PDB file of C-alpha atoms in Angstrom:
ATOM      1  CA  MET A1500       6.916  32.536   4.771  1.00  0.00           C
ATOM      2  CA  ALA A1501       6.608  29.739   2.208  1.00  0.00           C
ATOM      3  CA  ASP A1502       8.489  27.411   4.583  1.00  0.00           C
ATOM      4  CA  ASP A1503       5.911  28.098   7.304  1.00  0.00           C
ATOM      5  CA  ARG A1504       3.104  27.237   4.900  1.00  0.00           C
ATOM      6  CA  GLN A1505       4.890  24.035   3.833  1.00  0.00           C
ATOM      7  CA  ARG A1506       5.363  22.924   7.450  1.00  0.00           C
ATOM      8  CA  SER A1507       1.812  23.750   8.449  1.00  0.00           C
ATOM      9  CA  ARG A1508       0.301  21.901   5.474  1.00  0.00           C
ATOM     10  CA  ARG A1509      -1.564  18.853   6.697  1.00  0.00           C
ATOM     11  CA  ARG A1510      -0.794  15.620   4.948  1.00  0.00           C
ATOM     12  CA  GLY A1511      -3.652  13.386   3.892  1.00  0.00           C
ATOM     13  CA  GLN A1512      -4.182   9.890   5.278  1.00  0.00           C
ATOM     14  CA  GLY A1513      -3.083   8.262   2.015  1.00  0.00           C
ATOM     15  CA  GLU A1514       0.102  10.316   1.941  1.00  0.00           C
ATOM     16  CA  LEU A1515       0.969   9.346   5.513  1.00  0.00           C
ATOM     17  CA  GLU A1516       0.226   5.684   4.833  1.00  0.00           C
ATOM     18  CA  ALA A1517       2.496   5.770   1.784  1.00  0.00           C
ATOM     19  CA  LEU A1518       5.243   7.435   3.820  1.00  0.00           C
ATOM     20  CA  VAL A1519       5.039   4.821   6.583  1.00  0.00           C
ATOM     21  CA  LEU A1520       4.863   1.950   4.108  1.00  0.00           C
ATOM     22  CA  SER A1521       7.874   3.285   2.246  1.00  0.00           C
ATOM     23  CA  ALA A1522       9.849   3.367   5.484  1.00  0.00           C
ATOM     24  CA  LEU A1523       8.838  -0.230   6.258  1.00  0.00           C
ATOM     25  CA  ARG A1524      10.045  -1.345   2.834  1.00  0.00           C
ATOM     26  CA  GLU A1525      13.484   0.103   3.621  1.00  0.00           C
ATOM     27  CA  ALA A1526      13.813  -2.077   6.725  1.00  0.00           C
ATOM     28  CA  ASP A1527      15.949  -5.213   6.622  1.00  0.00           C
ATOM     29  CA  GLY A1528      13.176  -7.101   8.410  1.00  0.00           C
ATOM     30  CA  PRO A1529      10.291  -6.426  10.796  1.00  0.00           C
ATOM     31  CA  ALA A1530      10.478  -2.875  12.181  1.00  0.00           C
ATOM     32  CA  THR A1531       9.083  -1.240  15.299  1.00  0.00           C
ATOM     33  CA  ALA A1532       6.898   1.864  15.225  1.00  0.00           C
ATOM     34  CA  GLY A1533       9.763   3.791  16.817  1.00  0.00           C
ATOM     35  CA  TRP A1534      12.094   2.787  13.983  1.00  0.00           C
ATOM     36  CA  VAL A1535       9.458   3.852  11.430  1.00  0.00           C
ATOM     37  CA  GLN A1536       8.993   7.185  13.229  1.00  0.00           C
ATOM     38  CA  GLU A1537      12.747   7.875  13.034  1.00  0.00           C
ATOM     39  CA  ARG A1538      12.769   7.122   9.293  1.00  0.00           C
ATOM     40  CA  VAL A1539       9.794   9.323   8.394  1.00  0.00           C
ATOM     41  CA  GLY A1540      11.034  12.308  10.361  1.00  0.00           C
ATOM     42  CA  GLY A1541      10.521  13.937  13.703  1.00  0.00           C
ATOM     43  CA  ASP A1542       7.354  15.845  12.822  1.00  0.00           C
ATOM     44  CA  LEU A1543       5.201  12.690  12.946  1.00  0.00           C
ATOM     45  CA  ALA A1544       4.144  11.697  16.464  1.00  0.00           C
ATOM     46  CA  TYR A1545       4.684   8.131  17.666  1.00  0.00           C
ATOM     47  CA  THR A1546       0.938   7.746  18.296  1.00  0.00           C
ATOM     48  CA  THR A1547       0.242   8.835  14.728  1.00  0.00           C
ATOM     49  CA  VAL A1548       2.641   6.187  13.418  1.00  0.00           C
ATOM     50  CA  ILE A1549       0.847   3.548  15.536  1.00  0.00           C
ATOM     51  CA  THR A1550      -2.526   4.718  14.201  1.00  0.00           C
ATOM     52  CA  ILE A1551      -1.312   4.530  10.601  1.00  0.00           C
ATOM     53  CA  LEU A1552       0.223   1.081  11.113  1.00  0.00           C
ATOM     54  CA  THR A1553      -3.010  -0.152  12.701  1.00  0.00           C
ATOM     55  CA  ARG A1554      -5.026   1.148   9.740  1.00  0.00           C
ATOM     56  CA  LEU A1555      -2.621  -0.545   7.328  1.00  0.00           C
ATOM     57  CA  LEU A1556      -2.995  -3.780   9.319  1.00  0.00           C
ATOM     58  CA  ALA A1557      -6.799  -3.574   9.041  1.00  0.00           C
ATOM     59  CA  LYS A1558      -6.433  -3.137   5.263  1.00  0.00           C
ATOM     60  CA  GLY A1559      -4.173  -6.202   5.038  1.00  0.00           C
ATOM     61  CA  VAL A1560      -1.253  -4.118   3.809  1.00  0.00           C
ATOM     62  CA  VAL A1561       1.082  -4.918   6.730  1.00  0.00           C
ATOM     63  CA  THR A1562       1.489  -7.728   9.228  1.00  0.00           C
ATOM     64  CA  ARG A1563       2.753  -7.560  12.776  1.00  0.00           C
ATOM     65  CA  GLU A1564       4.390  -9.857  15.280  1.00  0.00           C
ATOM     66  CA  ARG A1565       4.981  -9.479  18.985  1.00  0.00           C
ATOM     67  CA  ALA A1566       8.379  -7.988  19.837  1.00  0.00           C
ATOM     68  CA  GLY A1567       8.623  -7.743  23.617  1.00  0.00           C
ATOM     69  CA  ARG A1568       5.934  -5.374  24.853  1.00  0.00           C
ATOM     70  CA  SER A1569       5.519  -3.898  21.390  1.00  0.00           C
ATOM     71  CA  PHE A1570       5.017  -5.087  17.811  1.00  0.00           C
ATOM     72  CA  ALA A1571       7.302  -5.364  14.809  1.00  0.00           C
ATOM     73  CA  TRP A1572       5.674  -4.529  11.487  1.00  0.00           C
ATOM     74  CA  THR A1573       6.316  -5.880   7.969  1.00  0.00           C
ATOM     75  CA  PRO A1574       4.784  -5.036   4.567  1.00  0.00           C
ATOM     76  CA  ALA A1575       2.422  -7.825   3.516  1.00  0.00           C
ATOM     77  CA  SER A1576       3.773  -7.772  -0.053  1.00  0.00           C
ATOM     78  CA  ASP A1577       5.875  -5.807  -2.495  1.00  0.00           C
ATOM     79  CA  GLU A1578       4.678  -2.699  -4.368  1.00  0.00           C
ATOM     80  CA  ALA A1579       3.182  -4.716  -7.232  1.00  0.00           C
ATOM     81  CA  GLY A1580       1.261  -6.877  -4.777  1.00  0.00           C
ATOM     82  CA  LEU A1581      -0.056  -3.819  -2.967  1.00  0.00           C
ATOM     83  CA  ALA A1582      -1.168  -2.207  -6.233  1.00  0.00           C
ATOM     84  CA  ALA A1583      -2.937  -5.444  -7.193  1.00  0.00           C
ATOM     85  CA  HIS A1584      -4.594  -5.486  -3.764  1.00  0.00           C
ATOM     86  CA  ARG A1585      -5.898  -1.926  -4.295  1.00  0.00           C
ATOM     87  CA  MET A1586      -7.177  -2.828  -7.775  1.00  0.00           C
ATOM     88  CA  ARG A1587      -8.964  -5.871  -6.372  1.00  0.00           C
ATOM     89  CA  LYS A1588     -10.606  -3.762  -3.633  1.00  0.00           C
ATOM     90  CA  VAL A1589     -11.932  -1.355  -6.256  1.00  0.00           C
ATOM     91  CA  LEU A1590     -13.273  -4.246  -8.329  1.00  0.00           C
ATOM     92  CA  ASP A1591     -14.854  -5.895  -5.283  1.00  0.00           C
ATOM     93  CA  ALA A1592     -16.658  -2.659  -4.419  1.00  0.00           C
ATOM     94  CA  GLU A1593     -18.477  -2.546  -7.765  1.00  0.00           C
ATOM     95  CA  SER A1594     -21.738  -4.395  -8.427  1.00  0.00           C
ATOM     96  CA  ASP A1595     -21.141  -4.973 -12.164  1.00  0.00           C
ATOM     97  CA  ARG A1596     -17.744  -6.673 -12.242  1.00  0.00           C
ATOM     98  CA  GLU A1597     -18.076  -7.566 -15.930  1.00  0.00           C
ATOM     99  CA  ALA A1598     -18.641  -3.949 -16.945  1.00  0.00           C
ATOM    100  CA  VAL A1599     -15.725  -2.744 -14.829  1.00  0.00           C
ATOM    101  CA  LEU A1600     -13.352  -5.371 -16.219  1.00  0.00           C
ATOM    102  CA  ALA A1601     -14.530  -4.749 -19.791  1.00  0.00           C
ATOM    103  CA  SER A1602     -14.012  -1.017 -19.391  1.00  0.00           C
ATOM    104  CA  PHE A1603     -10.579  -1.579 -17.876  1.00  0.00           C
ATOM    105  CA  VAL A1604      -9.447  -3.926 -20.647  1.00  0.00           C
ATOM    106  CA  THR A1605     -10.687  -1.671 -23.452  1.00  0.00           C
ATOM    107  CA  SER A1606      -8.799   1.267 -21.921  1.00  0.00           C
ATOM    108  CA  LEU A1607      -5.458  -0.574 -22.020  1.00  0.00           C
ATOM    109  CA  GLY A1608      -2.840   0.316 -24.565  1.00  0.00           C
ATOM    110  CA  PRO A1609      -1.707  -2.344 -27.060  1.00  0.00           C
ATOM    111  CA  ASP A1610       1.381  -3.338 -25.074  1.00  0.00           C
ATOM    112  CA  ASP A1611      -0.542  -3.707 -21.805  1.00  0.00           C
ATOM    113  CA  GLU A1612      -3.304  -5.642 -23.553  1.00  0.00           C
ATOM    114  CA  ARG A1613      -0.729  -8.022 -25.075  1.00  0.00           C
ATOM    115  CA  LEU A1614       0.907  -8.485 -21.674  1.00  0.00           C
ATOM    116  CA  LEU A1615      -2.443  -9.177 -20.017  1.00  0.00           C
ATOM    117  CA  ARG A1616      -3.286 -11.787 -22.684  1.00  0.00           C
ATOM    118  CA  GLU A1617       0.099 -13.466 -22.121  1.00  0.00           C
ATOM    119  CA  LEU A1618      -0.393 -13.515 -18.354  1.00  0.00           C
ATOM    120  CA  LEU A1619      -3.896 -14.947 -18.696  1.00  0.00           C
ATOM    121  CA  GLY A1620      -2.547 -17.602 -21.077  1.00  0.00           C
ATOM    122  CA  GLN A1621       0.147 -18.567 -18.571  1.00  0.00           C
ATOM    123  CA  SER A1622      -2.450 -18.712 -15.818  1.00  0.00           C
ATOM    124  CA  ARG A1623      -4.637 -21.092 -17.820  1.00  0.00           C
ATOM    125  CA  LYS A1624      -1.666 -23.354 -18.665  1.00  0.00           C
ATOM    126  CA  GLY A1625      -0.941 -23.678 -14.946  1.00  0.00           C
ATOM    127  CA  GLU A1626      -4.510 -24.920 -14.346  1.00  0.00           C
ATOM    128  CA  ASP A1627      -4.183 -27.782 -16.871  1.00  0.00           C
TER     129      ASP A1627
END
């Protein structure tokens, strides 16, 4: 009975996107939607994989190149780059950037704050 409930549970869009992106990261290079579908399991329809990949493309998370009559898909960056992209989108959506950044920085622990200061210092040295 619990297995039936587990199988019938609908996954959210974010969960499916993460699943597809994880499969793409495992690829040795650009991967087709069919390859991704095989990696994520048989319960996800090919058309669903295409829809998810297209949404990820619109978000700038993946790129694609023509591969015959189809496309081959590649993650646009590594996990750190994708997390930074998500953080930037959140910041861009807010009207008071200064308040958001100030709140973020004051919520950091001492180690993260030190690391951020070091990174900002390195960034400034590169501008000189």
